[in-house]
């Protein structure tokens, strides 16, 4: 206060009181009015979502995006370029036949493979694995000894 | 006091005790914050709006309060920022330059039906209004509230040295204004 008197004597003469007033019972009612406004604010706030939906939402969004992209590409191609799709499907089928043949060859052991090469009377059906039990038994008995069959089954 | 505040903060952060704790907080700080805002805005209606905004903001952000400062300085900081935001919105609405809101505040002061001071006090308020915004807040906090510079520093995010200098300059300017207007 003494310091204030030194640097600002005129100011220090003025009563250091709050010159403002408030309406009657303002502070008594304030809390209730604030509570009312807070309730309004709470209702305006977005409600918290179900946590299950919250976690599922990104996955669903991703799935929907992929579906949309697929539809955007597939539908115009199917509508405007039907020949292109038909060619693509033929190619896929031939690829499947090649795969089946490759699988059949891979399953053959070395002895069976050379035996098959030496028998010119075998038709395509036999190569594709389309033979019955009797034919198989006769083939095995004529080409492979019992000992070899035993060794194969042991492996 | 600090222990009470810590307990209050803890209750405010818990869902089941929040409503009651918030009611206590409002009752505890409403007057102090009101007068702080009123000295910045001068008009009762504006102060009432900003005080409500302040408490709404406190309600919404109490979960983010990291307790690095005291509850009291945190509340004052929010109230100060809300008051400045309010004044800035007034400036924008009335297309005023960003540093000039003194005419609006002077009108608030002279037309305020709740001003109960004498002529000298009116002169003091007018002198305070002539100060730049931040200097005005510093002067009010020190002169009327006798707040510590350390607390002011946390509220206004300004160094203690700068605050002391600001208060000194404000006092000198006010003294000059009072002398000239006699």
Tab-separated table of C-alpha atoms in Angstrom:
chain	number	residue	atom	x	y	z
A	1	UNK	CA	0.000	0.000	0.000
A	2	UNK	CA	2.890	2.342	0.885
A	3	UNK	CA	4.518	1.449	-2.388
A	4	UNK	CA	1.295	2.325	-4.202
A	5	UNK	CA	1.152	5.682	-2.392
A	6	UNK	CA	4.660	6.424	-3.644
A	7	UNK	CA	4.129	5.551	-7.287
A	8	UNK	CA	0.436	6.518	-7.563
A	9	UNK	CA	-0.722	8.892	-4.789
A	10	UNK	CA	-3.964	9.821	-6.550
A	11	UNK	CA	-4.886	6.191	-7.154
A	12	UNK	CA	-4.224	5.256	-3.526
A	13	UNK	CA	-6.857	7.824	-2.425
A	14	UNK	CA	-9.630	5.906	-4.186
A	15	UNK	CA	-11.586	3.380	-2.103
A	16	UNK	CA	-10.453	-0.098	-3.069
A	17	UNK	CA	-13.960	-1.518	-3.198
A	18	UNK	CA	-15.952	-3.405	-5.754
A	19	UNK	CA	-18.062	-0.700	-7.443
A	20	UNK	CA	-20.354	-3.179	-9.189
A	21	UNK	CA	-23.527	-4.786	-7.946
A	22	UNK	CA	-25.566	-7.816	-8.956
A	23	UNK	CA	-29.335	-8.456	-9.091
A	24	UNK	CA	-30.940	-9.721	-5.881
A	25	UNK	CA	-30.370	-13.425	-5.146
A	26	UNK	CA	-28.266	-13.748	-8.272
A	27	UNK	CA	-25.757	-16.110	-6.668
A	28	UNK	CA	-28.541	-18.131	-5.002
A	29	UNK	CA	-30.220	-18.828	-8.345
A	30	UNK	CA	-27.118	-19.179	-10.465
A	31	UNK	CA	-26.506	-22.836	-9.668
A	32	UNK	CA	-30.073	-23.815	-10.640
A	33	UNK	CA	-29.893	-21.887	-13.927
A	34	UNK	CA	-26.535	-23.413	-14.712
A	35	UNK	CA	-27.907	-26.896	-13.967
A	36	UNK	CA	-30.767	-26.273	-16.398
A	37	UNK	CA	-28.359	-25.167	-19.119
A	38	UNK	CA	-26.074	-28.108	-18.421
A	39	UNK	CA	-28.968	-30.531	-18.907
A	40	UNK	CA	-29.692	-28.908	-22.283
A	41	UNK	CA	-26.015	-29.192	-23.226
A	42	UNK	CA	-25.936	-32.863	-22.192
A	43	UNK	CA	-28.908	-33.641	-24.441
A	44	UNK	CA	-27.212	-31.867	-27.334
A	45	UNK	CA	-24.057	-33.974	-26.896
A	46	UNK	CA	-23.849	-37.114	-29.135
A	47	UNK	CA	-24.722	-40.287	-27.169
A	48	UNK	CA	-21.852	-42.765	-26.704
A	49	UNK	CA	-22.203	-45.649	-29.178
A	50	UNK	CA	-22.385	-49.350	-28.393
A	51	UNK	CA	-18.751	-50.558	-27.993
A	52	UNK	CA	-19.472	-53.617	-30.204
A	53	UNK	CA	-20.576	-51.362	-33.054
A	54	UNK	CA	-17.624	-49.053	-32.387
A	55	UNK	CA	-15.126	-51.893	-32.910
A	56	UNK	CA	-17.042	-53.457	-35.810
A	57	UNK	CA	-17.511	-50.177	-37.652
A	58	UNK	CA	-14.020	-49.958	-39.249
A	59	UNK	CA	-14.222	-53.583	-40.461
A	60	UNK	CA	-17.695	-53.025	-41.885
A	61	UNK	CA	-16.528	-49.846	-43.537
A	62	UNK	CA	-13.586	-51.654	-45.102
A	63	UNK	CA	-15.817	-54.497	-46.344
A	64	UNK	CA	-18.279	-52.001	-47.800
A	65	UNK	CA	-15.425	-50.153	-49.542
A	66	UNK	CA	-14.110	-53.372	-51.120
A	67	UNK	CA	-17.617	-54.355	-52.225
A	68	UNK	CA	-18.119	-50.935	-53.741
A	69	UNK	CA	-14.792	-51.023	-55.579
A	70	UNK	CA	-15.551	-54.557	-56.826
A	71	UNK	CA	-18.996	-53.519	-58.037
A	72	UNK	CA	-17.572	-50.409	-59.685
A	73	UNK	CA	-15.076	-52.535	-61.634
A	74	UNK	CA	-17.012	-55.789	-62.174
A	75	UNK	CA	-20.400	-54.392	-63.137
A	76	UNK	CA	-19.198	-52.070	-65.951
A	77	UNK	CA	-16.879	-54.820	-67.314
A	78	UNK	CA	-19.739	-57.364	-67.229
A	79	UNK	CA	-22.139	-54.921	-68.863
A	80	UNK	CA	-19.920	-53.373	-71.481
A	81	UNK	CA	-17.321	-56.095	-72.146
A	82	UNK	CA	-19.063	-59.495	-71.825
A	83	UNK	CA	-16.605	-61.117	-74.337
A	84	UNK	CA	-13.642	-60.206	-72.175
A	85	UNK	CA	-15.157	-61.967	-69.144
A	86	UNK	CA	-15.965	-65.082	-71.215
A	87	UNK	CA	-12.309	-65.307	-72.362
A	88	UNK	CA	-11.088	-64.852	-68.832
A	89	UNK	CA	-13.345	-67.701	-67.593
A	90	UNK	CA	-12.100	-70.112	-70.363
A	91	UNK	CA	-8.558	-69.360	-69.400
A	92	UNK	CA	-9.330	-70.118	-65.764
A	93	UNK	CA	-10.919	-73.496	-66.678
A	94	UNK	CA	-7.956	-74.586	-68.806
A	95	UNK	CA	-5.683	-73.598	-66.002
A	96	UNK	CA	-7.646	-75.883	-63.668
A	97	UNK	CA	-7.178	-78.856	-66.067
A	98	UNK	CA	-3.455	-78.198	-66.218
A	99	UNK	CA	-3.307	-78.091	-62.436
A	100	UNK	CA	-5.091	-81.474	-62.161
A	101	UNK	CA	-2.656	-83.062	-64.606
A	102	UNK	CA	0.316	-81.616	-62.752
A	103	UNK	CA	-1.015	-82.949	-59.450
A	104	UNK	CA	-1.454	-86.417	-60.983
A	105	UNK	CA	2.140	-86.416	-62.312
A	106	UNK	CA	3.520	-85.252	-58.985
A	107	UNK	CA	1.764	-88.115	-57.190
A	108	UNK	CA	3.436	-90.747	-59.427
A	109	UNK	CA	6.610	-92.342	-58.120
A	110	UNK	CA	9.566	-92.924	-60.394
A	111	UNK	CA	8.854	-96.631	-61.115
A	112	UNK	CA	5.215	-96.074	-61.938
A	113	UNK	CA	6.089	-93.167	-64.210
A	114	UNK	CA	8.528	-95.247	-66.329
A	115	UNK	CA	6.122	-98.183	-66.340
A	116	UNK	CA	3.415	-95.961	-67.716
A	117	UNK	CA	5.743	-94.696	-70.438
A	118	UNK	CA	6.574	-98.277	-71.499
A	119	UNK	CA	2.932	-99.270	-71.937
A	120	UNK	CA	1.732	-97.731	-75.173
A	121	UNK	CA	-1.740	-99.379	-74.929
A	122	UNK	CA	-2.720	-97.139	-72.018
A	123	UNK	CA	-5.306	-94.640	-73.078
A	124	UNK	CA	-5.914	-91.136	-71.712
A	125	UNK	CA	-8.513	-92.323	-69.283
A	126	UNK	CA	-5.909	-94.385	-67.452
A	127	UNK	CA	-3.490	-91.440	-67.350
A	128	UNK	CA	-6.150	-89.300	-65.777
A	129	UNK	CA	-6.501	-91.888	-63.009
A	130	UNK	CA	-9.800	-93.193	-64.334
A	131	UNK	CA	-9.212	-97.000	-63.897
A	132	UNK	CA	-10.904	-99.657	-61.754
A	133	UNK	CA	-9.527	-101.870	-58.916
A	134	UNK	CA	-9.002	-104.972	-61.086
A	135	UNK	CA	-6.883	-103.084	-63.592
A	136	UNK	CA	-4.872	-101.635	-60.741
A	137	UNK	CA	-4.289	-105.052	-59.154
A	138	UNK	CA	-3.179	-106.611	-62.434
A	139	UNK	CA	-0.893	-103.699	-63.128
A	140	UNK	CA	0.720	-103.917	-59.703
A	141	UNK	CA	1.131	-107.718	-59.755
A	142	UNK	CA	2.799	-107.680	-63.157
A	143	UNK	CA	5.115	-104.709	-62.552
A	144	UNK	CA	5.882	-104.563	-58.843
A	145	UNK	CA	6.963	-107.337	-56.477
A	146	UNK	CA	5.292	-107.914	-53.099
A	147	UNK	CA	8.451	-106.757	-51.380
A	148	UNK	CA	8.331	-103.414	-53.194
A	149	UNK	CA	4.664	-102.983	-52.266
A	150	UNK	CA	5.534	-103.753	-48.657
A	151	UNK	CA	8.367	-101.187	-48.714
A	152	UNK	CA	6.099	-98.511	-50.248
A	153	UNK	CA	3.386	-99.120	-47.669
A	154	UNK	CA	5.981	-98.929	-44.850
A	155	UNK	CA	7.084	-95.513	-46.089
B	1	UNK	CA	-7.633	-25.903	0.822
B	2	UNK	CA	-5.482	-27.862	-1.633
B	3	UNK	CA	-6.544	-31.151	-0.043
B	4	UNK	CA	-10.199	-30.131	-0.386
B	5	UNK	CA	-9.573	-29.258	-4.036
B	6	UNK	CA	-7.833	-32.591	-4.647
B	7	UNK	CA	-10.800	-34.432	-3.174
B	8	UNK	CA	-13.170	-32.316	-5.244
B	9	UNK	CA	-11.224	-33.025	-8.445
B	10	UNK	CA	-11.217	-36.734	-7.701
B	11	UNK	CA	-15.009	-36.671	-7.205
B	12	UNK	CA	-15.455	-34.620	-10.377
B	13	UNK	CA	-13.568	-37.231	-12.359
B	14	UNK	CA	-15.764	-40.094	-11.129
B	15	UNK	CA	-19.022	-40.676	-12.967
B	16	UNK	CA	-21.094	-41.476	-9.857
B	17	UNK	CA	-20.018	-38.430	-7.803
B	18	UNK	CA	-19.602	-35.904	-10.605
B	19	UNK	CA	-22.979	-34.129	-10.371
B	20	UNK	CA	-22.771	-33.480	-6.658
B	21	UNK	CA	-19.099	-32.457	-6.804
B	22	UNK	CA	-19.823	-30.081	-9.664
B	23	UNK	CA	-22.598	-28.450	-7.630
B	24	UNK	CA	-20.083	-27.967	-4.807
B	25	UNK	CA	-17.517	-26.525	-7.190
B	26	UNK	CA	-20.031	-24.014	-8.561
B	27	UNK	CA	-21.066	-22.920	-5.069
B	28	UNK	CA	-17.431	-22.588	-4.035
B	29	UNK	CA	-16.124	-20.591	-6.998
B	30	UNK	CA	-19.118	-18.832	-8.587
B	31	UNK	CA	-18.636	-15.500	-6.792
B	32	UNK	CA	-14.885	-15.258	-7.243
B	33	UNK	CA	-15.123	-16.119	-10.928
B	34	UNK	CA	-18.080	-13.797	-11.409
B	35	UNK	CA	-16.150	-10.793	-10.097
B	36	UNK	CA	-13.099	-11.705	-12.119
B	37	UNK	CA	-15.163	-11.853	-15.324
B	38	UNK	CA	-17.206	-8.794	-14.389
B	39	UNK	CA	-14.065	-6.683	-14.084
B	40	UNK	CA	-13.124	-7.662	-17.621
B	41	UNK	CA	-16.563	-7.307	-19.242
B	42	UNK	CA	-18.117	-4.723	-16.875
B	43	UNK	CA	-21.689	-5.588	-17.886
B	44	UNK	CA	-23.736	-7.977	-15.705
B	45	UNK	CA	-25.587	-9.740	-18.551
B	46	UNK	CA	-22.390	-10.476	-20.463
B	47	UNK	CA	-20.718	-11.645	-17.262
B	48	UNK	CA	-23.597	-14.009	-16.532
B	49	UNK	CA	-23.286	-15.554	-20.011
B	50	UNK	CA	-19.530	-15.949	-19.760
B	51	UNK	CA	-19.696	-17.368	-16.231
B	52	UNK	CA	-22.100	-20.047	-17.458
B	53	UNK	CA	-19.834	-20.778	-20.443
B	54	UNK	CA	-16.898	-21.076	-18.062
B	55	UNK	CA	-18.603	-23.676	-15.865
B	56	UNK	CA	-19.880	-25.604	-18.913
B	57	UNK	CA	-16.309	-25.732	-20.178
B	58	UNK	CA	-15.116	-26.903	-16.765
B	59	UNK	CA	-17.751	-29.671	-16.827
B	60	UNK	CA	-16.696	-30.810	-20.272
B	61	UNK	CA	-12.945	-30.710	-19.699
B	62	UNK	CA	-12.533	-31.794	-16.083
B	63	UNK	CA	-11.464	-35.239	-17.351
B	64	UNK	CA	-8.501	-33.602	-19.125
B	65	UNK	CA	-7.382	-31.573	-16.080
B	66	UNK	CA	-3.876	-32.917	-15.369
B	67	UNK	CA	-3.556	-31.205	-11.972
B	68	UNK	CA	-0.275	-29.526	-12.957
B	69	UNK	CA	-1.768	-26.301	-11.589
B	70	UNK	CA	-4.193	-25.733	-8.726
B	71	UNK	CA	-7.921	-25.961	-9.365
B	72	UNK	CA	-8.277	-22.267	-8.574
B	73	UNK	CA	-5.723	-21.111	-11.180
B	74	UNK	CA	-7.155	-23.553	-13.735
B	75	UNK	CA	-10.649	-22.088	-13.220
B	76	UNK	CA	-9.359	-18.520	-13.457
B	77	UNK	CA	-7.521	-19.417	-16.644
B	78	UNK	CA	-10.687	-20.796	-18.237
B	79	UNK	CA	-12.696	-17.768	-17.086
B	80	UNK	CA	-10.084	-15.368	-18.492
B	81	UNK	CA	-9.933	-17.180	-21.825
B	82	UNK	CA	-13.735	-17.297	-22.067
B	83	UNK	CA	-13.913	-13.553	-21.378
B	84	UNK	CA	-11.318	-12.767	-24.046
B	85	UNK	CA	-13.116	-15.074	-26.511
B	86	UNK	CA	-16.363	-13.237	-25.754
B	87	UNK	CA	-14.746	-9.844	-26.378
B	88	UNK	CA	-13.178	-11.084	-29.602
B	89	UNK	CA	-16.566	-12.306	-30.817
B	90	UNK	CA	-17.984	-8.842	-30.036
B	91	UNK	CA	-15.183	-7.252	-32.037
B	92	UNK	CA	-15.865	-9.535	-34.989
B	93	UNK	CA	-19.618	-8.951	-34.818
B	94	UNK	CA	-19.207	-5.178	-34.672
B	95	UNK	CA	-16.374	-5.221	-37.238
B	96	UNK	CA	-14.013	-3.557	-34.771
B	97	UNK	CA	-10.213	-3.706	-35.007
B	98	UNK	CA	-8.917	-6.622	-32.925
B	99	UNK	CA	-7.365	-4.356	-30.271
B	100	UNK	CA	-10.253	-1.945	-29.953
B	101	UNK	CA	-13.204	-2.897	-27.830
B	102	UNK	CA	-12.911	-0.007	-25.401
B	103	UNK	CA	-15.908	1.871	-26.859
B	104	UNK	CA	-18.132	-1.175	-26.347
B	105	UNK	CA	-16.852	-1.598	-22.785
B	106	UNK	CA	-17.192	2.103	-22.020
B	107	UNK	CA	-20.811	1.941	-23.061
B	108	UNK	CA	-21.238	-1.160	-20.881
B	109	UNK	CA	-19.782	0.738	-17.942
B	110	UNK	CA	-21.766	3.951	-18.264
B	111	UNK	CA	-25.074	2.214	-18.976
B	112	UNK	CA	-24.684	-0.481	-16.307
B	113	UNK	CA	-27.666	-0.258	-13.891
B	114	UNK	CA	-25.696	-2.223	-11.286
B	115	UNK	CA	-22.788	0.207	-10.998
B	116	UNK	CA	-22.812	1.293	-7.363
B	117	UNK	CA	-19.539	3.178	-7.107
B	118	UNK	CA	-18.926	6.908	-6.651
B	119	UNK	CA	-17.513	9.391	-9.142
B	120	UNK	CA	-13.903	8.587	-8.313
B	121	UNK	CA	-14.512	4.892	-8.769
B	122	UNK	CA	-16.139	5.557	-12.129
B	123	UNK	CA	-13.064	7.556	-13.086
B	124	UNK	CA	-10.842	4.676	-12.028
B	125	UNK	CA	-12.850	2.219	-14.133
B	126	UNK	CA	-12.595	4.537	-17.118
B	127	UNK	CA	-8.842	4.797	-16.590
B	128	UNK	CA	-8.576	1.004	-16.426
B	129	UNK	CA	-10.514	0.792	-19.691
B	130	UNK	CA	-7.851	2.845	-21.423
B	131	UNK	CA	-5.272	0.120	-20.767
B	132	UNK	CA	-4.465	-2.621	-23.272
B	133	UNK	CA	-6.516	-5.806	-22.684
B	134	UNK	CA	-3.848	-7.912	-20.990
B	135	UNK	CA	-2.549	-5.030	-18.875
B	136	UNK	CA	-6.106	-4.393	-17.746
B	137	UNK	CA	-6.486	-8.004	-16.587
B	138	UNK	CA	-3.129	-7.869	-14.769
B	139	UNK	CA	-4.064	-4.636	-13.030
B	140	UNK	CA	-7.470	-5.966	-11.915
B	141	UNK	CA	-6.011	-9.209	-10.574
B	142	UNK	CA	-3.307	-7.418	-8.608
B	143	UNK	CA	-5.071	-4.237	-7.491
B	144	UNK	CA	-8.526	-5.606	-6.583
B	145	UNK	CA	-7.918	-9.317	-5.964
B	146	UNK	CA	-4.378	-8.915	-4.575
B	147	UNK	CA	-3.420	-12.093	-6.344
B	148	UNK	CA	0.139	-13.418	-6.105
B	149	UNK	CA	2.265	-12.905	-9.209
B	150	UNK	CA	3.063	-16.643	-9.231
B	151	UNK	CA	-0.629	-17.511	-9.535
B	152	UNK	CA	-1.148	-14.806	-12.155
B	153	UNK	CA	1.752	-16.246	-14.074
B	154	UNK	CA	-0.031	-19.618	-14.293
B	155	UNK	CA	-3.346	-18.030	-15.273
B	156	UNK	CA	-1.970	-15.697	-17.935
B	157	UNK	CA	0.964	-17.856	-19.034
B	158	UNK	CA	3.350	-14.923	-18.571
B	159	UNK	CA	6.548	-14.636	-16.548
B	160	UNK	CA	6.457	-13.047	-13.102
B	161	UNK	CA	8.904	-10.344	-14.220
B	162	UNK	CA	6.725	-9.377	-17.180
B	163	UNK	CA	3.647	-9.258	-14.928
B	164	UNK	CA	5.387	-6.988	-12.395
B	165	UNK	CA	6.454	-4.639	-15.180
B	166	UNK	CA	2.967	-4.718	-16.666
B	167	UNK	CA	1.353	-3.831	-13.314
B	168	UNK	CA	3.842	-1.027	-12.728
B	169	UNK	CA	3.145	0.511	-16.157
B	170	UNK	CA	-0.613	0.141	-15.669
B	171	UNK	CA	-0.465	1.901	-12.294
B	172	UNK	CA	1.529	4.765	-13.781
B	173	UNK	CA	-0.900	5.168	-16.697
B	174	UNK	CA	-3.925	5.156	-14.370
B	175	UNK	CA	-2.309	7.721	-12.088
B	176	UNK	CA	-1.663	9.954	-15.097
B	177	UNK	CA	-5.253	9.587	-16.298
B	178	UNK	CA	-6.688	10.492	-12.879
B	179	UNK	CA	-4.390	13.527	-12.557
B	180	UNK	CA	-5.290	14.770	-16.043
B	181	UNK	CA	-9.025	14.370	-15.538
B	182	UNK	CA	-9.073	16.391	-12.252
